[in-house]
Coordinates of C-alpha atoms in Angstrom, one line a residue:
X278 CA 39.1 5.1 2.7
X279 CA 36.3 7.2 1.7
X280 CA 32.9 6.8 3.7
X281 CA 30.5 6.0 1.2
X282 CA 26.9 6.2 1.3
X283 CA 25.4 2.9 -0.8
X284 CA 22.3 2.6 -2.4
X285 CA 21.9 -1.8 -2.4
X286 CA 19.3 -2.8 -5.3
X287 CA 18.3 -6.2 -5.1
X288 CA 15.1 -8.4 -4.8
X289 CA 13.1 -9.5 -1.6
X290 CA 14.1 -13.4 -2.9
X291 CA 18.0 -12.6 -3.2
X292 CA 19.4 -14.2 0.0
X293 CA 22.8 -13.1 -0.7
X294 CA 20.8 -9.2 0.3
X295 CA 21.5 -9.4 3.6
X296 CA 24.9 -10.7 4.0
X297 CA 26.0 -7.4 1.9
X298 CA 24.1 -4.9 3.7
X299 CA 26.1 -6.4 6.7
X300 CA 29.4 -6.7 5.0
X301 CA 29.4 -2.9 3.6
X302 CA 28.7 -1.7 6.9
X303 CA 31.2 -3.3 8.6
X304 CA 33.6 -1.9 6.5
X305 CA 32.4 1.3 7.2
X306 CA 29.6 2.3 4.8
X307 CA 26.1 4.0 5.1
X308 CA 23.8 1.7 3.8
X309 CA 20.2 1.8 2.4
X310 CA 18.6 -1.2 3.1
X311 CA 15.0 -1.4 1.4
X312 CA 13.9 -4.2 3.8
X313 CA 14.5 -2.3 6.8
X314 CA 14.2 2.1 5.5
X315 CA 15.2 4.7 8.2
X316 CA 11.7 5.7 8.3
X317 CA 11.0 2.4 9.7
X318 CA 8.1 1.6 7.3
X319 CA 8.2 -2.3 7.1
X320 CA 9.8 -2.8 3.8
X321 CA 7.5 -2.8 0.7
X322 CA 5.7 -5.5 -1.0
X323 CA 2.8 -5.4 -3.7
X324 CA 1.3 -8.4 -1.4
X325 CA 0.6 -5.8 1.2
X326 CA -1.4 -3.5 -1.2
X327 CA -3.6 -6.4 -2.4
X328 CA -3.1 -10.0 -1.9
X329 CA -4.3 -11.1 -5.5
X330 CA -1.7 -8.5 -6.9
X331 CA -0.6 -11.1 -9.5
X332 CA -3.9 -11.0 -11.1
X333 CA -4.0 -7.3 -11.9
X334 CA -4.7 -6.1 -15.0
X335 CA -2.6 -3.7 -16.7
X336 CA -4.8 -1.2 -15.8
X337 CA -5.0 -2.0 -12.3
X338 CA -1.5 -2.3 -11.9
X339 CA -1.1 1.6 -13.0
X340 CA -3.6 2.3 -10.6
X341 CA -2.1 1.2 -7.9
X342 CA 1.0 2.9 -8.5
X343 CA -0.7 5.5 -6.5
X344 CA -1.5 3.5 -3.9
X345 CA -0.7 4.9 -0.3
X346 CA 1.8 2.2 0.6
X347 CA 3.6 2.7 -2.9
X348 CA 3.9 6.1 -2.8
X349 CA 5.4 5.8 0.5
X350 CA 7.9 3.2 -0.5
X351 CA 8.5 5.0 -3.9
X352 CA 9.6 8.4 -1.7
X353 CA 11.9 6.4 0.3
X354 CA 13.5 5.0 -1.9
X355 CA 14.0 8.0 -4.3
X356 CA 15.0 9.8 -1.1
X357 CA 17.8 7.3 -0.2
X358 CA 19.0 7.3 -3.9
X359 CA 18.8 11.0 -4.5
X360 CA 21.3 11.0 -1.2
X361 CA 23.7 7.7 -1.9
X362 CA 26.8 8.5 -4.3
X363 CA 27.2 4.5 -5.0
X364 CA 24.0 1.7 -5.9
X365 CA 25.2 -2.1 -5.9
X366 CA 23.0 -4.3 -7.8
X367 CA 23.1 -7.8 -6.1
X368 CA 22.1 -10.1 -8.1
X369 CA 19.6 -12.0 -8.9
X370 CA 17.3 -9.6 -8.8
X371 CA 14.1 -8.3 -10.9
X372 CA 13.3 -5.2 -12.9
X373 CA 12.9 -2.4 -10.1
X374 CA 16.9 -3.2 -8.9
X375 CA 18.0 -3.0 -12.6
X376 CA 15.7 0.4 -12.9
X377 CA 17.5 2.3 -9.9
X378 CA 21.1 0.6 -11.0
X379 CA 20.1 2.2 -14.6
X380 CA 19.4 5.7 -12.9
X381 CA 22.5 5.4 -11.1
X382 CA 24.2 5.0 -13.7
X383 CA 22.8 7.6 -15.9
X384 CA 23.3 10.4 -13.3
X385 CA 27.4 9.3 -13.3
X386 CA 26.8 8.0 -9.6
X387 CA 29.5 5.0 -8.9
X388 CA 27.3 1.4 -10.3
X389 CA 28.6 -2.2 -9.3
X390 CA 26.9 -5.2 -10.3
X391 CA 27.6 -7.9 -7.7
X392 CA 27.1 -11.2 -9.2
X393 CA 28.2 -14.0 -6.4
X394 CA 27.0 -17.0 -8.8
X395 CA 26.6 -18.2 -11.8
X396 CA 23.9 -15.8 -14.0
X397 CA 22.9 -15.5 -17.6
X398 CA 25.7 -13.2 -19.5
X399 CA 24.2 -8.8 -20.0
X400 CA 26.1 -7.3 -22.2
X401 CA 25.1 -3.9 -21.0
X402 CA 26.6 -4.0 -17.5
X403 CA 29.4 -2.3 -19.1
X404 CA 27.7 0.7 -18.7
X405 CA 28.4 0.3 -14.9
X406 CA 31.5 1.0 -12.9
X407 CA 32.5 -2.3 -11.8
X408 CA 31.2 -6.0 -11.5
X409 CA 32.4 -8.0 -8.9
X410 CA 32.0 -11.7 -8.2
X411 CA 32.7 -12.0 -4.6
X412 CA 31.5 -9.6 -1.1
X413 CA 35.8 -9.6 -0.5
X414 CA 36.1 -8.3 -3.7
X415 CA 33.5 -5.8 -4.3
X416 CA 34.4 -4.4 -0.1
X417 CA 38.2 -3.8 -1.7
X418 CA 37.0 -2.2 -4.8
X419 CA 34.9 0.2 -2.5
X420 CA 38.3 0.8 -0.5
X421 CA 40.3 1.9 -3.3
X422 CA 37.6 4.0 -5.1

């Protein structure tokens, strides 16, 4: 089996998250895990830049792109997926996990969508490597890759 270092995109909200962080590194993986980054940051969310982050403007919300605590985030991330050769996107999850599944993809990098229940139909996970509907199944696929 190849040791593979894996880039998981999902959402804060997913609880299926943690379950395949665990999963993939039992079987052997280096895994990323946002929630919890090497540098040992608490994981990001736009509640701890501002608490009334749902009220932002358009403008505001570009502005705080910049904001200490999302640069921060933004590097460790990008560092993690600059150094992963595989992203799973475990689903649900929002626009930032379907942004780095779409980078991976686009640099050629090894893309699986994990999908463990029922979800509306994308016709454009295609343009991925694999989609797997159960953690047994998507653990073999990374054995025989």
């Amino acid at each position: 089996m190849k040791k593979r270092k894996i880039y998981v995109a999902s959402s804060w909200r997913n609880g299926y998250y943690p379950d395949v962080v665990a999963k993939l590194r039992e079987a052997g993986h280096e895994v990323y895990d946002f929630r919890n980054p090497p540098s040992g940051d608490p994981g990001f969310k736009w509640s701890g830049v501002s608490e009334d982050y749902m009220e932002w403007t358009p403008q505001q919300y570009r502005d705080m792109l910049h904001h200490p605590k999302a640069e921060r985030q933004f590097h460790n991330d990008i560092e993690a997926m600059e150094a992963c050769d595989t992203c799973v996107l475990v689903l649900p999850c929002g626009r930032s996990a379907h942004t780095e599944a779409g980078w991976f993809a686009g640099r050629g990098k090894t893309t699986i969508a994990y999908i463990p229940e029922k979800q509306e139909p994308e016709l454009m996970y295609k343009l991925f490597s694999a989609v797997c509907c159960s953690i047994d199944e998507l653990v073999s696929l990374l054995f025989r890759e």
